[in-house]
Structures are given as structure tokens and as C-alpha cells.
mmCIF file of C-alpha atoms in Angstrom:
data_model
loop_
_atom_site.group_PDB
_atom_site.id
_atom_site.type_symbol
_atom_site.label_atom_id
_atom_site.label_comp_id
_atom_site.label_asym_id
_atom_site.label_seq_id
_atom_site.Cartn_x
_atom_site.Cartn_y
_atom_site.Cartn_z
ATOM 1 C CA MET A 1 -46.853 -80.634 129.918
ATOM 2 C CA SER A 2 -46.050 -83.001 127.408
ATOM 3 C CA MET A 3 -42.433 -84.051 126.817
ATOM 4 C CA LEU A 4 -43.242 -82.826 123.199
ATOM 5 C CA THR A 5 -44.040 -79.777 124.013
ATOM 6 C CA PRO A 6 -41.386 -76.766 122.596
ATOM 7 C CA PRO A 7 -39.847 -75.207 125.576
ATOM 8 C CA GLY A 8 -40.931 -71.748 126.361
ATOM 9 C CA MET A 9 -44.497 -72.206 125.247
ATOM 10 C CA GLY A 10 -45.715 -73.122 129.022
ATOM 11 C CA GLY A 11 -48.040 -75.173 128.012
ATOM 12 C CA LYS A 12 -49.766 -73.090 125.963
ATOM 13 C CA TYR A 13 -49.863 -75.355 122.674
ATOM 14 C CA ARG A 14 -49.809 -78.851 122.891
ATOM 15 C CA ILE A 15 -48.570 -81.095 119.953
ATOM 16 C CA THR A 16 -51.466 -83.492 118.917
ATOM 17 C CA GLY A 17 -51.088 -85.425 115.731
ATOM 18 C CA ASP A 18 -48.877 -84.697 113.011
ATOM 19 C CA LYS A 19 -49.409 -81.053 112.495
ATOM 20 C CA TYR A 20 -46.539 -78.901 114.779
ATOM 21 C CA PRO A 21 -46.728 -74.885 115.401
ATOM 22 C CA ARG A 22 -44.550 -72.836 112.807
ATOM 23 C CA MET A 23 -41.449 -71.468 115.131
ATOM 24 C CA ARG A 24 -40.870 -67.528 113.532
ATOM 25 C CA ARG A 25 -37.376 -65.661 114.294
ATOM 26 C CA PRO A 26 -38.791 -62.077 115.868
ATOM 27 C CA ARG A 27 -38.264 -59.610 113.247
ATOM 28 C CA HIS A 28 -36.856 -57.282 114.929
ATOM 29 C CA ARG A 29 -33.714 -59.247 114.748
ATOM 30 C CA ARG A 30 -34.093 -59.700 111.283
ATOM 31 C CA ARG A 31 -34.033 -56.195 111.037
ATOM 32 C CA ILE A 32 -30.607 -55.695 112.897
ATOM 33 C CA VAL A 33 -29.260 -58.266 110.419
ATOM 34 C CA LEU A 34 -30.083 -55.985 107.429
ATOM 35 C CA ALA A 35 -28.644 -52.807 109.016
ATOM 36 C CA ALA A 36 -25.710 -54.666 109.914
ATOM 37 C CA GLY A 37 -25.601 -55.729 106.271
ATOM 38 C CA ALA A 38 -26.158 -52.320 105.001
ATOM 39 C CA ALA A 39 -23.302 -50.536 107.100
ATOM 40 C CA VAL A 40 -20.576 -53.361 106.017
ATOM 41 C CA VAL A 41 -21.982 -52.153 102.208
ATOM 42 C CA VAL A 42 -21.258 -48.430 103.170
ATOM 43 C CA LEU A 43 -18.342 -48.893 104.712
ATOM 44 C CA GLY A 44 -16.253 -50.865 102.136
ATOM 45 C CA ALA A 45 -17.654 -48.029 99.513
ATOM 46 C CA ALA A 46 -16.423 -45.354 101.574
ATOM 47 C CA GLY A 47 -13.143 -47.616 102.054
ATOM 48 C CA TRP A 48 -12.680 -47.812 98.321
ATOM 49 C CA GLY A 49 -13.438 -44.232 97.450
ATOM 50 C CA THR A 50 -10.628 -43.032 99.923
ATOM 51 C CA LEU A 51 -8.428 -45.342 98.251
ATOM 52 C CA GLN A 52 -8.905 -43.754 94.715
ATOM 53 C CA LEU A 53 -8.646 -40.263 95.969
ATOM 54 C CA ILE A 54 -5.199 -41.368 97.657
ATOM 55 C CA ASP A 55 -4.439 -42.708 94.013
ATOM 56 C CA VAL A 56 -5.582 -39.669 92.222
ATOM 57 C CA PHE A 57 -3.031 -37.081 94.185
ATOM 58 C CA SER A 58 -0.119 -39.538 94.833
ATOM 59 C CA GLY A 59 -0.253 -39.545 90.734
ATOM 60 C CA GLY A 60 -1.512 -42.632 89.971
ATOM 61 C CA GLY A 61 -4.533 -43.705 88.089
ATOM 62 C CA ALA A 62 -7.320 -46.205 88.903
ATOM 63 C CA ASP A 63 -5.291 -48.599 86.678
ATOM 64 C CA GLY A 64 -2.016 -48.035 88.027
ATOM 65 C CA THR A 65 -0.715 -45.690 85.611
ATOM 66 C CA LYS A 66 0.995 -42.097 86.514
ATOM 67 C CA THR A 67 -1.381 -39.001 86.007
ATOM 68 C CA THR A 68 -0.625 -35.348 84.999
ATOM 69 C CA ALA A 69 -0.345 -34.778 88.605
ATOM 70 C CA GLY A 70 2.116 -37.275 89.427
ATOM 71 C CA ARG A 71 3.954 -35.490 86.465
ATOM 72 C CA ALA A 72 3.609 -31.991 87.939
ATOM 73 C CA ALA A 73 4.994 -33.214 91.268
ATOM 74 C CA ASP A 74 8.322 -34.780 89.331
ATOM 75 C CA CYS A 75 8.802 -31.327 86.784
ATOM 76 C CA LYS A 76 11.826 -29.759 87.945
ATOM 77 C CA PRO A 77 11.732 -25.901 88.000
ATOM 78 C CA ALA A 78 12.487 -24.120 84.654
ATOM 79 C CA PRO A 79 15.561 -22.385 84.653
ATOM 80 C CA LYS A 80 15.250 -18.700 84.268
ATOM 81 C CA ALA A 81 14.446 -17.080 80.399
ATOM 82 C CA THR A 82 17.740 -16.296 78.565
ATOM 83 C CA VAL A 83 18.522 -13.279 76.672
ATOM 84 C CA ALA A 84 19.088 -14.300 73.046
ATOM 85 C CA PRO A 85 21.764 -12.504 71.653
ATOM 86 C CA VAL A 86 21.256 -9.820 68.965
ATOM 87 C CA ALA A 87 23.398 -9.316 65.698
ATOM 88 C CA ALA A 88 25.118 -5.976 65.789
ATOM 89 C CA LEU A 89 22.794 -3.488 63.459
ATOM 90 C CA PRO A 90 24.338 -0.778 61.986
ATOM 91 C CA LYS A 91 24.030 2.422 63.225
ATOM 92 C CA PRO A 92 21.842 5.258 60.714
ATOM 93 C CA THR A 93 25.161 7.313 60.762
ATOM 94 C CA GLN A 94 26.614 3.874 59.634
ATOM 95 C CA ILE A 95 24.361 3.931 56.618
ATOM 96 C CA THR A 96 24.676 5.820 53.270
ATOM 97 C CA VAL A 97 20.973 6.373 51.357
ATOM 98 C CA ASN A 98 20.507 7.475 48.176
ATOM 99 C CA VAL A 99 16.946 8.945 47.578
ATOM 100 C CA TYR A 100 15.167 8.675 43.959
ATOM 101 C CA ASN A 101 11.830 9.670 43.204
ATOM 102 C CA ALA A 102 9.948 7.435 41.225
ATOM 103 C CA THR A 103 6.597 9.396 41.264
ATOM 104 C CA PRO A 104 5.495 12.355 39.202
ATOM 105 C CA ARG A 105 5.484 14.385 41.940
ATOM 106 C CA SER A 106 8.606 16.497 42.085
ATOM 107 C CA GLY A 107 10.645 17.432 44.969
ATOM 108 C CA LEU A 108 9.997 14.347 47.004
ATOM 109 C CA ALA A 109 13.734 12.864 46.929
ATOM 110 C CA LYS A 110 15.584 16.281 48.187
ATOM 111 C CA SER A 111 12.814 16.473 50.594
ATOM 112 C CA THR A 112 12.703 13.048 51.876
ATOM 113 C CA ALA A 113 16.611 12.665 52.201
ATOM 114 C CA ASP A 114 16.672 16.261 54.342
ATOM 115 C CA GLU A 115 14.333 14.424 56.763
ATOM 116 C CA LEU A 116 16.685 11.336 57.090
ATOM 117 C CA LYS A 117 19.644 13.750 57.244
ATOM 118 C CA LYS A 118 18.088 15.143 60.361
ATOM 119 C CA ARG A 119 17.413 11.333 61.659
ATOM 120 C CA GLY A 120 21.146 10.390 61.342
ATOM 121 C CA PHE A 121 21.426 8.465 57.527
ATOM 122 C CA VAL A 122 24.224 9.645 55.685
ATOM 123 C CA ILE A 123 22.640 10.933 52.227
ATOM 124 C CA GLY A 124 24.607 9.686 49.142
ATOM 125 C CA LYS A 125 22.935 10.524 45.409
ATOM 126 C CA VAL A 126 19.352 12.296 45.264
ATOM 127 C CA GLY A 127 17.324 12.368 42.015
ATOM 128 C CA ASN A 128 14.805 10.804 39.878
ATOM 129 C CA ALA A 129 14.758 7.160 39.877
ATOM 130 C CA PRO A 130 16.667 5.129 37.149
ATOM 131 C CA ALA A 131 14.229 4.275 34.227
ATOM 132 C CA ALA A 132 13.914 0.236 35.094
ATOM 133 C CA TYR A 133 11.529 1.906 38.407
ATOM 134 C CA ASP A 134 10.496 5.498 37.327
ATOM 135 C CA LYS A 135 6.460 5.699 37.966
ATOM 136 C CA LYS A 136 7.001 1.428 38.373
ATOM 137 C CA VAL A 137 7.154 1.584 42.160
ATOM 138 C CA PRO A 138 3.087 1.068 43.064
ATOM 139 C CA GLY A 139 3.711 1.412 46.935
ATOM 140 C CA THR A 140 5.208 3.576 49.659
ATOM 141 C CA GLY A 141 8.957 2.356 48.171
ATOM 142 C CA ILE A 142 11.646 0.220 47.588
ATOM 143 C CA LEU A 143 14.891 -0.405 49.488
ATOM 144 C CA LEU A 144 17.514 -1.591 47.056
ATOM 145 C CA GLY A 145 20.824 -2.672 48.137
ATOM 146 C CA ALA A 146 23.651 -5.612 47.764
ATOM 147 C CA PRO A 147 22.767 -8.746 49.323
ATOM 148 C CA GLY A 148 24.789 -7.989 52.783
ATOM 149 C CA ALA A 149 22.609 -5.042 53.260
ATOM 150 C CA THR A 150 19.546 -7.780 54.701
ATOM 151 C CA LYS A 151 21.897 -8.516 57.620
ATOM 152 C CA GLY A 152 21.010 -5.011 58.916
ATOM 153 C CA ALA A 153 20.793 -1.886 56.951
ATOM 154 C CA PHE A 154 17.281 -2.790 55.660
ATOM 155 C CA SER A 155 15.855 -3.390 58.776
ATOM 156 C CA VAL A 156 17.480 -0.212 60.348
ATOM 157 C CA LEU A 157 16.424 1.990 57.113
ATOM 158 C CA GLY A 158 12.954 0.213 57.248
ATOM 159 C CA THR A 159 11.738 1.466 60.576
ATOM 160 C CA GLN A 160 11.454 5.012 58.563
ATOM 161 C CA LEU A 161 8.992 3.504 56.261
ATOM 162 C CA LYS A 162 6.365 1.208 57.090
ATOM 163 C CA GLY A 163 5.675 -0.995 54.357
ATOM 164 C CA ALA A 164 9.029 -0.636 52.131
ATOM 165 C CA THR A 165 9.788 -3.815 49.799
ATOM 166 C CA THR A 166 13.393 -4.648 50.042
ATOM 167 C CA LYS A 167 15.225 -5.896 46.842
ATOM 168 C CA THR A 168 18.712 -6.582 46.249
ATOM 169 C CA ASP A 169 20.728 -6.087 43.225
ATOM 170 C CA ALA A 170 24.554 -6.829 42.124
ATOM 171 C CA ARG A 171 26.316 -3.793 43.491
ATOM 172 C CA ALA A 172 29.628 -4.296 45.430
ATOM 173 C CA THR A 173 29.253 -1.030 47.962
ATOM 174 C CA ALA A 174 27.342 -0.642 51.038
ATOM 175 C CA ASP A 175 25.165 1.963 50.400
ATOM 176 C CA VAL A 176 21.222 1.564 50.153
ATOM 177 C CA ASP A 177 18.770 3.203 47.763
ATOM 178 C CA LEU A 178 15.279 4.325 48.761
ATOM 179 C CA ILE A 179 13.135 4.716 45.614
ATOM 180 C CA ILE A 180 9.788 6.417 46.661
ATOM 181 C CA GLY A 181 6.633 5.186 45.331
ATOM 182 C CA THR A 182 3.389 6.193 44.097
ATOM 183 C CA ALA A 183 1.587 5.321 47.557
ATOM 184 C CA PHE A 184 4.555 7.335 49.650
ATOM 185 C CA LYS A 185 3.257 10.345 51.500
ATOM 186 C CA ALA A 186 5.643 11.103 54.099
ATOM 187 C CA LEU A 187 8.404 9.144 56.162
ATOM 188 C CA ASP A 188 6.967 7.392 59.386
ATOM 189 C CA ALA A 189 6.311 10.208 62.484
ATOM 190 C CA LYS A 190 10.043 10.325 63.867
ATOM 191 C CA THR A 191 8.697 9.281 67.602
ATOM 192 C CA THR A 192 7.310 6.097 65.541
ATOM 193 C CA ALA A 193 10.426 5.467 63.878
ATOM 194 C CA ASP A 194 12.376 5.907 66.757
ATOM 195 C CA ALA A 195 10.416 3.339 68.750
ATOM 196 C CA ALA A 196 10.447 1.098 65.791
ATOM 197 C CA LEU A 197 14.614 1.306 66.085
ATOM 198 C CA VAL A 198 14.699 0.972 69.896
ATOM 199 C CA ALA A 199 12.267 -2.326 69.415
ATOM 200 C CA LEU A 200 14.617 -3.641 66.390
ATOM 201 C CA ASN A 201 17.693 -3.351 68.965
ATOM 202 C CA LYS A 202 16.204 -4.782 72.496
ATOM 203 C CA PRO A 203 17.179 -8.166 72.898
ATOM 204 C CA LYS A 204 14.095 -10.670 73.067
ATOM 205 C CA PRO A 205 13.859 -13.733 75.974
ATOM 206 C CA ALA A 206 14.683 -16.962 74.869
ATOM 207 C CA PRO A 207 11.612 -19.274 75.244
ATOM 208 C CA ALA A 208 11.636 -20.658 79.021
ATOM 209 C CA GLY A 209 11.729 -24.690 79.202
ATOM 210 C CA ARG A 210 8.567 -26.630 79.525
ATOM 211 C CA CYS A 211 8.053 -30.109 80.923
#
């Protein structure tokens, strides 16, 4: 065997002249190298994805900023809702109502005054409306009183007649006028008025704090 014969050829090939046989790496070795490279890429991607998930659930974004999940972890429990105090409202027995009829129908002032009396209100004057309002009230009615009536008397009397408007004048007394308008049919049902009165006196919870 010539000294120029490559090892492992077993004398099968002999080198003559200036041409040499091409030496090729076995194909199965190339497959192993490719498979190993692919495995490295997959593992790297999986590791990066895991780090991203950890950042998200720990409150950190991909750019290192804090996300909503992180803020939620720092959010302190909101205090219990407190009940907002309600200004003391007068009772029906503390409100004197003058009932005036501004419609062409007769008897409305008296019948309405009688019903209000049954519901606990104190009745003052009863009769036809003054000329400034007679047949000039298109709605269900007007509640008329001193500016101080807006702090309670109007609200309490308003539970008896839905849709009544309010107006103040220069009187110095605490009585309130109910001027019946042309759209008036009757006072609200007593059960409805009582429920409205209860709701009016019921304290409302203040809004709870938010993070």
C-alpha cells in the first residue's frame, strides 16, 4: 500500500497523478448537528417565554414598567362604605300647608286638604288661588314658600304629589302653599307617598374608596 493512500481505505484507492478522492463526512453526523442546533433554539425560546410570563404575573412588563397586575398587588383594601348623614327633615306634623285651587273645578282644595290632614300635615288656609295663579298653573301643582322651605318642607310635601314644581317668595312664615294646577287629578296613593317619604329619610352610603 502506498504511503499516499489515505488511512482507512484499505488499499482500495490509490492516488495517482494529481487527482485525489473527495473525503465526505458521514451524513448521519450532519443530522445530529442540525438536531442539536434546533434543540438549542427551542430551549432558548421556551426560556424567554417563561421569563416573560414571570414578569407579567409579578407586575413587570416586557420593558420593565409596572403593569396593572402589579398595581393590584399594591392596592390596599378599600375602607367599608360609610353612611352619609342626612339633614334632619321636618315631619308632616311640623308642616303647615295652605291649599289653593287654581283650576275651574270646584271642591279640589277642600278634598285635597282633607287628605293631607289624614296623612299628618297641618292644614292652614283653604280656598281659591290668588289672581296671580288662578287658572295659570298648567302642571299638577306648585309648592310655594319661603326660601327656608327648600331645606325640607318642599321635599316632604313633594312626596305627596309627584311632578309638583317649587317656587319661593318673600314671606317670613314657615307655612307652605300647595296651589293645585289644571293637570292635577289626585294626590299620589298613600302607599306610594309613604314609600317616598321613607326613602327621603333613609341615609345613603357614601361611595367607597378606589385604588
